[in-house]
XYZ file of C-alpha atoms in Angstrom:
597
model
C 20.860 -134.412 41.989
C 23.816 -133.351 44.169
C 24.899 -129.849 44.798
C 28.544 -130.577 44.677
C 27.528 -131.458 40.934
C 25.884 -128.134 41.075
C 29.011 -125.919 41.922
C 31.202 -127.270 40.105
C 29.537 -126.915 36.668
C 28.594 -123.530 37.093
C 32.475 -122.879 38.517
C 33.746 -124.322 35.430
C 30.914 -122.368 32.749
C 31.498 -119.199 34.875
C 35.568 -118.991 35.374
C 35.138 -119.774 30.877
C 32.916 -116.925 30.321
C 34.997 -114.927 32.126
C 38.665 -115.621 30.612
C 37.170 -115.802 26.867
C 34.328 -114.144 26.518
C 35.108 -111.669 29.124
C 38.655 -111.029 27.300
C 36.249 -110.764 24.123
C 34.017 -107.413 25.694
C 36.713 -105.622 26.405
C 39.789 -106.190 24.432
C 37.820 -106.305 20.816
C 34.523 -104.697 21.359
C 35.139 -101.968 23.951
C 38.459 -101.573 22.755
C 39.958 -100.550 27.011
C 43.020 -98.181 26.887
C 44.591 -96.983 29.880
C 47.202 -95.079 28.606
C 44.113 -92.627 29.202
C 42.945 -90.986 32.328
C 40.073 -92.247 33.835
C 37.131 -89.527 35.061
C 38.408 -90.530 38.489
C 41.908 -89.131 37.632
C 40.817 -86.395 35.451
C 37.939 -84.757 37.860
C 39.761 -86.044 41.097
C 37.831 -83.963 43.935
C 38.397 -86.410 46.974
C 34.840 -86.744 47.516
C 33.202 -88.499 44.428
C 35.566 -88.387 42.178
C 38.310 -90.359 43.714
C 41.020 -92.632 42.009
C 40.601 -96.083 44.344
C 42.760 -99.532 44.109
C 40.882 -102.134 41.241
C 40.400 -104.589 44.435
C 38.660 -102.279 46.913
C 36.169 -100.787 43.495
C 35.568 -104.322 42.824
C 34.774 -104.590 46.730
C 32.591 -101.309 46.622
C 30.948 -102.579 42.807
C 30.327 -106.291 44.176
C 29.038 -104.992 47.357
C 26.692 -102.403 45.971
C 25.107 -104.646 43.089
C 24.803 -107.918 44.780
C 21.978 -107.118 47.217
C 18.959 -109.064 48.247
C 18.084 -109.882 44.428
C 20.984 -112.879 44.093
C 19.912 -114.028 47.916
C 15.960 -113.370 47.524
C 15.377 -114.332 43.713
C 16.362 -117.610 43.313
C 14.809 -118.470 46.899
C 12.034 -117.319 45.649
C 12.190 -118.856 42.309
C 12.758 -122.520 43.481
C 8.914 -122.590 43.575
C 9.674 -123.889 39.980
C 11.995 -126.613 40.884
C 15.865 -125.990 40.758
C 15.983 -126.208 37.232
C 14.864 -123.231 35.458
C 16.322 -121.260 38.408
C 19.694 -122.209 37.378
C 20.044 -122.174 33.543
C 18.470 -118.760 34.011
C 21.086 -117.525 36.193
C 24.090 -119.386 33.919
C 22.819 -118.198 30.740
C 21.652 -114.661 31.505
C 24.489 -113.799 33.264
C 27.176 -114.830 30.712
C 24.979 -113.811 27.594
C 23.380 -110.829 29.328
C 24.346 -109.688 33.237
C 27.463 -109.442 32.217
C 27.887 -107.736 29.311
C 25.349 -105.134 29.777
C 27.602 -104.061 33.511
C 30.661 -103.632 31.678
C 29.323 -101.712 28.681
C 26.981 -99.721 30.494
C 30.518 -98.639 33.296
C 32.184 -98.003 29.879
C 29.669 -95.888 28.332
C 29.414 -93.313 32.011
C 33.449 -93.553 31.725
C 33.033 -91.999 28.089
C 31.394 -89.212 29.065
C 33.005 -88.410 32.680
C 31.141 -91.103 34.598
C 28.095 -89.187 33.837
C 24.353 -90.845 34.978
C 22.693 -93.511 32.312
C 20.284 -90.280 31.503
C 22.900 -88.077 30.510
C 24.699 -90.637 28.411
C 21.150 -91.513 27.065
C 20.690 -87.404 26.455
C 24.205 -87.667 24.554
C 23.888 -90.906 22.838
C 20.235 -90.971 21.977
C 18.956 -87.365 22.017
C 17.082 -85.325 24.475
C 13.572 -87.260 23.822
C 15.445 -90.691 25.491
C 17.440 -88.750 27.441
C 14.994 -87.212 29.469
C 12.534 -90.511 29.130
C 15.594 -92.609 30.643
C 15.871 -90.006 33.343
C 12.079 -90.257 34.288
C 12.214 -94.157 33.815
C 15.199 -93.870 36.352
C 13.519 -92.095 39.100
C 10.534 -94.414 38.955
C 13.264 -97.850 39.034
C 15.209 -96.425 41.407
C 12.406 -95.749 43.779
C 10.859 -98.804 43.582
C 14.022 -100.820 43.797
C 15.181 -99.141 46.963
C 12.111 -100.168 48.438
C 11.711 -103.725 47.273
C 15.664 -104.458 48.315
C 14.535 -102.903 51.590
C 11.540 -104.671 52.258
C 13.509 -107.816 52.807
C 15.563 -106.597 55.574
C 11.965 -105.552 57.672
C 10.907 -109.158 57.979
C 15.019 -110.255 58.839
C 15.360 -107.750 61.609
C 11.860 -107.571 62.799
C 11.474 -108.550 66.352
C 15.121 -110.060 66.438
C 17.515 -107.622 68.575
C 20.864 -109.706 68.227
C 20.248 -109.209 64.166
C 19.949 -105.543 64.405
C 22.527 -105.258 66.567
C 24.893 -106.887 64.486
C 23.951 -105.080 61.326
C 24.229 -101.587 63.321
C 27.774 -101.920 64.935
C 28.541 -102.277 61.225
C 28.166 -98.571 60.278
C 30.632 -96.771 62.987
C 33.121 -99.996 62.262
C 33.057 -98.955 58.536
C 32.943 -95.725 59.225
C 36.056 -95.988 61.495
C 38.129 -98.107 58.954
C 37.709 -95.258 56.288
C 38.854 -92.858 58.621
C 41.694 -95.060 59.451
C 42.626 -96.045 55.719
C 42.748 -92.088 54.828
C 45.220 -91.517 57.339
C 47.332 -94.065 57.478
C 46.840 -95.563 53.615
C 47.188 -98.645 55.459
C 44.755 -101.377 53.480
C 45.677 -104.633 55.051
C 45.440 -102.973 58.625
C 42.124 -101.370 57.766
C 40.834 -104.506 56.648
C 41.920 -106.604 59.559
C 40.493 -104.570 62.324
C 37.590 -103.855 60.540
C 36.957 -107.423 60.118
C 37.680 -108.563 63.417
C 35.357 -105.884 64.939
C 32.736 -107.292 62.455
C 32.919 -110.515 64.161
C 33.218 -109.560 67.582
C 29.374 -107.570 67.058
C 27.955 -110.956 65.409
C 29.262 -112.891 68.756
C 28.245 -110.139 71.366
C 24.664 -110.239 69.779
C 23.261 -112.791 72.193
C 24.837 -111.121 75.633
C 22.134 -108.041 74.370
C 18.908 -110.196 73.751
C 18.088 -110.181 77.802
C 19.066 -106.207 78.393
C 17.783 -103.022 78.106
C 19.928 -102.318 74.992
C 18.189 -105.288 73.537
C 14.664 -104.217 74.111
C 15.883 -101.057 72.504
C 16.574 -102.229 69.681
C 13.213 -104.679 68.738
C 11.722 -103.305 66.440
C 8.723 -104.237 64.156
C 8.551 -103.489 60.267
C 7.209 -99.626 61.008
C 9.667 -98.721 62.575
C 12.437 -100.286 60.766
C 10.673 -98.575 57.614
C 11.286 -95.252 59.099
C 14.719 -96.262 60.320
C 16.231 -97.323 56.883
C 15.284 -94.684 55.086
C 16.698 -92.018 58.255
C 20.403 -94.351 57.457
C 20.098 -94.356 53.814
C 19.660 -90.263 54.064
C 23.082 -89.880 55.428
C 24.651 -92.529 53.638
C 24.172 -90.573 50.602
C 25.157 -87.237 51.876
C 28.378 -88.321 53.492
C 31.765 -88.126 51.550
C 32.090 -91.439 49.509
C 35.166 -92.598 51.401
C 33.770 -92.165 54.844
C 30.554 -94.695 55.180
C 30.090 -96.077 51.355
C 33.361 -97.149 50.177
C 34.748 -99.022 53.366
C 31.386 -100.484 54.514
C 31.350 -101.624 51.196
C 34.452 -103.072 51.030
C 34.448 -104.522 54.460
C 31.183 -106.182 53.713
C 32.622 -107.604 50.339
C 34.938 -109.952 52.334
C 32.119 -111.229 54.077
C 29.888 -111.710 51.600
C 32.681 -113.801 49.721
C 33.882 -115.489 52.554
C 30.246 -116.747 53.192
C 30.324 -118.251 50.149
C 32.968 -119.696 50.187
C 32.785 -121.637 53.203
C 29.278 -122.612 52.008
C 30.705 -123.592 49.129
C 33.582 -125.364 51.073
C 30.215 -126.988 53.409
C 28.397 -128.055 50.354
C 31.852 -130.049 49.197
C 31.913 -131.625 52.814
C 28.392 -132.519 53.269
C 27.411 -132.537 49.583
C 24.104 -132.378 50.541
C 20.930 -133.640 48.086
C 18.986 -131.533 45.888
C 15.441 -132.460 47.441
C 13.351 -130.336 45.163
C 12.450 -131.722 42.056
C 13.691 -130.427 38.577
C 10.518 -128.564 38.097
C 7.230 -128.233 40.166
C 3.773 -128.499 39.412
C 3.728 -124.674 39.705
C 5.290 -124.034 36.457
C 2.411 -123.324 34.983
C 1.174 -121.087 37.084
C -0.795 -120.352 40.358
C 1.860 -121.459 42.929
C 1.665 -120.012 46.671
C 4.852 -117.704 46.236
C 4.763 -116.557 42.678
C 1.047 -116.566 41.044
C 2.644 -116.291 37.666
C 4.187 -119.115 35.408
C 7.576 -119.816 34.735
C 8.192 -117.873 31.843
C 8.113 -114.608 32.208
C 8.783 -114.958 35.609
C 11.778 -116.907 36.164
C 13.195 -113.881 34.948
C 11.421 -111.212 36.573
C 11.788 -112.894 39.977
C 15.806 -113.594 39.160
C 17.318 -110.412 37.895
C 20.486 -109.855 40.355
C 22.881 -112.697 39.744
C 21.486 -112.942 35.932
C 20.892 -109.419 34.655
C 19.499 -106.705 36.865
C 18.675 -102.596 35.916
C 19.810 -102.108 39.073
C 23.821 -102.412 38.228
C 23.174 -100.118 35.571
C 22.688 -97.474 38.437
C 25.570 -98.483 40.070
C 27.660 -98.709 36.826
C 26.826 -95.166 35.902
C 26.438 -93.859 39.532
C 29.676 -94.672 42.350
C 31.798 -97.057 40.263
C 32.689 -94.997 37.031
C 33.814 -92.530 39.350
C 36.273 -94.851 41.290
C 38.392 -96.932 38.837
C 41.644 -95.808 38.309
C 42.729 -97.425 34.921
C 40.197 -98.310 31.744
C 40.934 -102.209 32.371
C 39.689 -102.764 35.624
C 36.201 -102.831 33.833
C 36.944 -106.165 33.269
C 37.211 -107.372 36.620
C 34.983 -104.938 38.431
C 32.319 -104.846 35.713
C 32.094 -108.117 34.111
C 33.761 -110.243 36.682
C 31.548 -108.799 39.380
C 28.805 -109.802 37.586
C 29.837 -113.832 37.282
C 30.621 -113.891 41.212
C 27.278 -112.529 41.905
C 26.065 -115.203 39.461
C 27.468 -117.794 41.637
C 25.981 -116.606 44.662
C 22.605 -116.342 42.747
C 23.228 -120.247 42.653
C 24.714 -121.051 46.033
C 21.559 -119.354 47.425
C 19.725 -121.743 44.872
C 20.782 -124.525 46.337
C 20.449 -123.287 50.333
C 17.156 -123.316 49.485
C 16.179 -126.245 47.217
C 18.324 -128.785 49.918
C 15.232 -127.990 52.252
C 12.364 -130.416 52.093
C 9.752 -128.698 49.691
C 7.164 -128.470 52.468
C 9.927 -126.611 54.806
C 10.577 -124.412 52.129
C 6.630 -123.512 51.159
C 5.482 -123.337 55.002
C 8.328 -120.731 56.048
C 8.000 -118.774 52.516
C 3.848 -119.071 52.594
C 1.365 -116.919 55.029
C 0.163 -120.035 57.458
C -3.677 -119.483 55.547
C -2.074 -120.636 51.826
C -0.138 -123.506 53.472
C -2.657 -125.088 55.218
C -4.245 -124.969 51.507
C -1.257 -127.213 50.061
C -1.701 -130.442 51.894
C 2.130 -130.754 52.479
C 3.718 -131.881 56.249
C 6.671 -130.015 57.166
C 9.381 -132.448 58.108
C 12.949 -130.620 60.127
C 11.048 -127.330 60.429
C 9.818 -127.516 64.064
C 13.479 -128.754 64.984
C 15.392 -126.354 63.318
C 13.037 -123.527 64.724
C 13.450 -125.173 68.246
C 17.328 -124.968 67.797
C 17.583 -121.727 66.226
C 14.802 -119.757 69.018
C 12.395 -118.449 66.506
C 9.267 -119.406 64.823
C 10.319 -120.027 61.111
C 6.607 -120.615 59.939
C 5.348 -117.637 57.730
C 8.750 -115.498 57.112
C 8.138 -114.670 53.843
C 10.826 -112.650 51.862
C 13.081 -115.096 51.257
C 16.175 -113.743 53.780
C 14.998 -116.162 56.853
C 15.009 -119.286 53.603
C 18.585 -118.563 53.027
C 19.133 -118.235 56.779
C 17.762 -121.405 57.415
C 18.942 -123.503 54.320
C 23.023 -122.193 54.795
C 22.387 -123.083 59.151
C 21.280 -126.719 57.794
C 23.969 -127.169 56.032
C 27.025 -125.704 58.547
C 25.160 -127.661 61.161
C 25.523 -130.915 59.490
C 28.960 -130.691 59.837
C 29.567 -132.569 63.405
C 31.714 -129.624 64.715
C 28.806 -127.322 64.296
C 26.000 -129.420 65.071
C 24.780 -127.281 68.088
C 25.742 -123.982 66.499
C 22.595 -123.324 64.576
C 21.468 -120.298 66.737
C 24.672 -118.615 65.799
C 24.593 -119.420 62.489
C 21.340 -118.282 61.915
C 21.942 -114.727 63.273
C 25.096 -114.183 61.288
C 23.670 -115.311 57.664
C 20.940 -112.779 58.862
C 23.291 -110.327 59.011
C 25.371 -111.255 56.024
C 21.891 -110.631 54.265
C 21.115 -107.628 56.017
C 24.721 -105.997 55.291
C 24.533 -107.757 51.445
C 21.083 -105.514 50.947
C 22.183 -102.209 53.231
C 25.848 -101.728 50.865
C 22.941 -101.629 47.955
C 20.752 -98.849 49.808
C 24.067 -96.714 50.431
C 24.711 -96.744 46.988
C 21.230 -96.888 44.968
C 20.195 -94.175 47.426
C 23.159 -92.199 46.074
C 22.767 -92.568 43.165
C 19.064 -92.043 43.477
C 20.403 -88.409 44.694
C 22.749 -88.164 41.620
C 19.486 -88.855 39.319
C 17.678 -85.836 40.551
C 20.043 -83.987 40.734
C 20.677 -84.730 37.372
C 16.961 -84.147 36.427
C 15.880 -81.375 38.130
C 19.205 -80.103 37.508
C 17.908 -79.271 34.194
C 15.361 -76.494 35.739
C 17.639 -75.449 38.180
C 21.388 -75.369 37.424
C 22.963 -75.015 40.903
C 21.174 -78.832 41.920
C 24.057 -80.126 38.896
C 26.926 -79.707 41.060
C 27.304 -82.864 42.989
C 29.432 -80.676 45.655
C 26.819 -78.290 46.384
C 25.979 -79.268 50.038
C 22.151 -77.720 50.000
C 21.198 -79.119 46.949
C 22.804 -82.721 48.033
C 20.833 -82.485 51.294
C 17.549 -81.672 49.270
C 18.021 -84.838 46.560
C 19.146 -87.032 49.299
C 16.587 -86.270 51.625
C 13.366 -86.698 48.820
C 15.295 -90.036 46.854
C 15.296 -91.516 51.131
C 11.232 -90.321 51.186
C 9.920 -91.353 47.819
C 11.019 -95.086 48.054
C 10.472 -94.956 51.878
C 6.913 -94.189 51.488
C 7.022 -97.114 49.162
C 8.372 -99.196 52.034
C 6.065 -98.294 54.947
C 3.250 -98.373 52.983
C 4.088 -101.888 50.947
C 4.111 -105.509 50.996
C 6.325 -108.438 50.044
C 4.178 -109.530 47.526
C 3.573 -106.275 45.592
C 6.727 -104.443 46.099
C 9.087 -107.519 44.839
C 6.646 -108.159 41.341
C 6.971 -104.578 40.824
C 10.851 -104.227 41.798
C 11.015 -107.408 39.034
C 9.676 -105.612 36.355
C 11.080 -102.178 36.778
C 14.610 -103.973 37.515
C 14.488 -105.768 34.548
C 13.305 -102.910 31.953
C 16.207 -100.624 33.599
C 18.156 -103.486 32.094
C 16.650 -103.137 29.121
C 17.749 -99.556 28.843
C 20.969 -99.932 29.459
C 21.635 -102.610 26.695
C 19.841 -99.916 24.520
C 22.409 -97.592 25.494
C 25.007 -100.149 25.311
C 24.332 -101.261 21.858
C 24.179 -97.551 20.859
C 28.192 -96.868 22.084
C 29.416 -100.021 20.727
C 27.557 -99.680 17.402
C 29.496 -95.683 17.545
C 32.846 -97.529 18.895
C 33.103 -101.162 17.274
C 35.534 -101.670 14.272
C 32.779 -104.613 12.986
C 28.884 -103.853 13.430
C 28.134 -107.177 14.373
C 29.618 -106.794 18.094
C 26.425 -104.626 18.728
C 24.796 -108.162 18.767
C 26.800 -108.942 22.349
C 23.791 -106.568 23.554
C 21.374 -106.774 20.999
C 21.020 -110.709 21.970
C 20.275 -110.422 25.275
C 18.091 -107.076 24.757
C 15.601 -109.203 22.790
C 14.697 -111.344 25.052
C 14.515 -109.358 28.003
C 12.829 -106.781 26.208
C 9.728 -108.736 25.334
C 9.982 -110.724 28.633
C 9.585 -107.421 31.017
C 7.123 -106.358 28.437
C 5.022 -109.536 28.726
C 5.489 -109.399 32.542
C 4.570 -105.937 33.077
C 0.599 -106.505 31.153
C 0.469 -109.779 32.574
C 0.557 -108.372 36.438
C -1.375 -105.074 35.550
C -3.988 -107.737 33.751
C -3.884 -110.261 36.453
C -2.979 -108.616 39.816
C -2.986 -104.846 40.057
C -5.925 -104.227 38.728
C -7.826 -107.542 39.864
C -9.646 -106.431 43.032
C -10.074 -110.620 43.999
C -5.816 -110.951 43.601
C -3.961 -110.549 46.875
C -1.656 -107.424 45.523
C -4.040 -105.454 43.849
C -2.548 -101.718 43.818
C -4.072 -99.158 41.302
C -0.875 -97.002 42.315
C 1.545 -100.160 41.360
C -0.172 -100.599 37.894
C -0.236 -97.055 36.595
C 3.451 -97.270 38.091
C 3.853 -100.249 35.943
C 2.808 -98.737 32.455
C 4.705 -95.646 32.950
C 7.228 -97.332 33.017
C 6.674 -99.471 29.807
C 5.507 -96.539 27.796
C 8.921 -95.188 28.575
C 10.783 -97.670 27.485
C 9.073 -98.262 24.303
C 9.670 -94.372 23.855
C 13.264 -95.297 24.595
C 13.777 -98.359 22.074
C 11.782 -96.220 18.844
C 14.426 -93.804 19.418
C 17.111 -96.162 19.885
C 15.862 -97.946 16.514
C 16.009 -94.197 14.935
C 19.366 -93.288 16.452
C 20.646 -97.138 15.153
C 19.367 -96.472 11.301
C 20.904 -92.903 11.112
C 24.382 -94.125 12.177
C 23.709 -97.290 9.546
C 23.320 -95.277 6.652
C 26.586 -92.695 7.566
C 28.863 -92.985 4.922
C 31.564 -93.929 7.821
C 29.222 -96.834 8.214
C 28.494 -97.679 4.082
C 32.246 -97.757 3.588
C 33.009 -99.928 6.729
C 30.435 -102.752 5.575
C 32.368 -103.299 2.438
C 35.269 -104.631 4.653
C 32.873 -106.822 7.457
């Protein structure tokens, strides 16, 4: 198989999706007007609240939902061959990721761009609501810390990479400050992506300097350092840090893709995994589970992934300045990061299987596979770091999109370089993420606790930001310094994907309240059945097997009572959902529409 073959398909199935079935969402089922005001317009405050162009809310919304999961997922997932990888991340993102982004941004719209608890609290009564909100605070928390974990083994040890991703923060920072003076876009843009490029190429003139042994750093301290970042990220005024770094970042993490896309066209290099491994079944080195449920517990970005819902109801709702733009910023959004899930695919699957196992494997469990690496010492030579053991997935992708750019003659001895700015790309990709989940983490208990003590509801009430800021940046950084790989991504998998879950229910509640014909409410119904049982399956199948297994490598009593919190909630959630469904049913409203469907 070629990858040209690859992108193109998917190009073709995901450009479809989007100009009928994407039309479909939001024309018939959502029914988009924007002869009305948006929350953005109506509770305009210049701080959250804030009525921003469709392409730079697209840029903020792409930015904040595609983090490590479309980059680490599928890496991960080619343990199964490039096969079920793929169709997973075609047909849940057209059937499922999508849909669920743009009703779940439509249902927060509805009610003032309010969090998925409080719609839940509206929608489904206070029993789900406040269920939702708990489930929240445990998804959030964990996801923070899994999307995290991946930057600790990018930036460990490796000064020109943490360089590059720091200069990033005062460049954004300056561009917003420049934008809201001037209201200059294109002039913003342009100097903030220049600077960008000049901090990737300064990174090596650092490596040999005092600033450069300042800034290596192993995984603890990078776990208290990202956490320290994320705190201020959340408390700073949305246009300052969040919204421009955002932004700026989105151009890069396009125009990666595209000119790996543009690479993969020139080179058209071959697929050299197989269709399917002989770890389908089970009991591979990277993933100990089989390939259902967990081609879709490892893959939830770039598919379907909880974690949009977060951002849907969290920074975005409060941005968009007409109704429509759902369609590109929630639904299109979702395809792009589809097609990254699949570029990343195919970085990783054009390595030689034993490349790929020895750099995502502990040195111990490869030894144990009888596989030879084959252009792993040479690309390690040309890049200046030892590949072997970098689990996570980030150094993969690093490594798989420098193999490719350095086939191209022009770029042969450019590997180094190459290297260092993918790692930042990734780095940047998974930090936009942390901004916003971290803010929204500080909307959620606000939210929550809000409920106990009414001041902590108003978003613009500097002590009480400070407070849910500072304990959303320690509850999933405890997560982080305390963690592993391993542990925290299975758990981040499960959690991600029953946030999903949720927000279909949610979904499928407004459209069922909404929709002039009660079969649309199968658009999320569809997709809610399968996921539902999946995660569900998922969830007892790692308690069973791994967390509470004292002879499996993540065994975590704290992970598994985590775990079926979290899936007691969410039945909680559907059974009222199902309730909620059957009242509406039997409304005479509904009776006397049913005659006519």
């Amino acid at each position: 198989m070629n990858a040209v073959t690859i992108v193109i398909a998917s190009m073709c199935i995901l450009m479809i999706a989007y100009r009928l079935y994407g039309t479909f969402i939001t024309v018939k089922v959502l029914k988009l007007d924007d002869s009305k005001a948006t929350p953005a317009h109506e509770l305009n405050d210049g701080k959250d609240y804030v009525p921003t162009n469709k392409w730079v809310s697209f840029g903020h919304h792409f930015a904040a939902i595609a983090a490590a999961g479309p980059l680490v997922g599928p890496i991960l997932a080619a343990q199964f061959g490039y096969l079920p990888g793929l169709l997973w991340l075609l047909i849940g993102a057209v059937i499922g990721g999508a849909v669920h982004d743009a009703v779940v941004l439509f249902a927060s719209m509805r009610k003032k761009g309010k969090s998925l608890s409080e719609v839940a609290k509206d929608e489904l009564g206070p029993v789900a609501g406040f269920c939702t909100g708990l489930a929240m605070l445990f998804i959030i928390t964990i996801t923070m810390a899994g999307l995290s974990m991946v930057v600790l083994h990018a930036l460990e040890n490796n000064p020109w990479g943490t360089f590059a991703v720091g200069i990033t923060i005062p460049i954004a920072m300056g561009v917003g400050l420049l934008y809201k003076k001037t209201g200059n876009l294109k002039l913003a843009s342009t100097i903030g992506f220049v600077l960008l490029m000049v901090g990737v190429f300064m990174g090596p003139t650092i490596q040999e300097t005092a600033l450069g042994e300042f800034l290596t750093f192993d995984t603890k301290t990078l776990a208290i350092i990202l956490p320290i970042y994320a705190f201020f990220a959340a408390a700073l005024p949305v246009w300052l840090l969040l919204a421009p770094r955002d932004y700026l970042s989105s151009f890069m993490k396009i125009g990666v893709f595209i000119a790996l896309i543009i690479g993969v066209f020139i080179i058209n290099p071959v697929i050299e995994f197989p269709a399917f491994t002989k770890f389908t079944g089970g009991g591979g080195p990277i993933l100990a589970g089989p390939v259902w449920p967990f081609i879709s517990i490892t893959i939830a970005c770039g598919a379907i992934s909880g974690f949009h819902a977060f951002v849907g109801s969290g920074t975005t709702p409060k941005m968009l300045d007409r109704w429509s733009d759902i369609k590109v910023v929630g639904f299109g959004a979702m395809l792009v990061e589809c097609l990254v899930g699949i570029m990343a695919l195919i970085a990783a699957t054009a390595l030689q299987p034993a490349d790929y196992f020895a750099i995502n494997s502990t040195p111990e469990v490869f030894k144990t596979l009888g596989m030879e690496v084959v252009h792993l010492p040479e690309l390690a030579k040309e890049i200046g770091l030892d590949l072997e053991g970098r689990t996570g997935g980030a150094v993969t992708l690093a490594v798989g999109m420098s193999y490719i750019f350095t086939s191209i003659p022009w770029f042969s001895h450019l590997a180094s370089y190459f290297f260092q700015f993918v790692i930042m790309f990734e780095a940047v990709f998974i930090l936009t993420a942390i901004d916003a989940g971290t803010r929204v983490a500080r909307y959620l208990i606000q939210d929550f606790f809000g409920e106990y003590y009414k001041p902590l509801k108003k978003t613009d009430w500097l002590p009480g930001s400070i407070f849910a800021s500072a304990l959303a940046c320690f509850m999933w950084g405890y997560l982080l310094y305390s963690g592993d790989i391993g542990s925290i991504w299975a758990l981040f998998g499960v959690s991600n994907q029953l946030m999903a879950s949720i927000g279909l229910i949610i979904g499928a509640t407004v459209i069922l309240k909404i929709a002039d014909k009660r079969w649309y409410m199968l658009t999320c119904l569809v997709p809610l059945a399968y996921l539902f049982v999946t995660v569900n399956y998922a969830g007892y199948w790692m308690v069973k097997n791994v967390y509470l297994n004292p002879d499996a490598a993540g065994y975590s009593t704290l992970n598994a009572i985590l775990s079926i919190i979290m899936l007691v909630l969410g039945v909680i959630i559907l059974i009222s959902a199902i309730k909620k469904w059957l009242d509406m049913w039997n409304t005479p409203q509904f009776k006397m529409n049913a005659k006519t469907l």
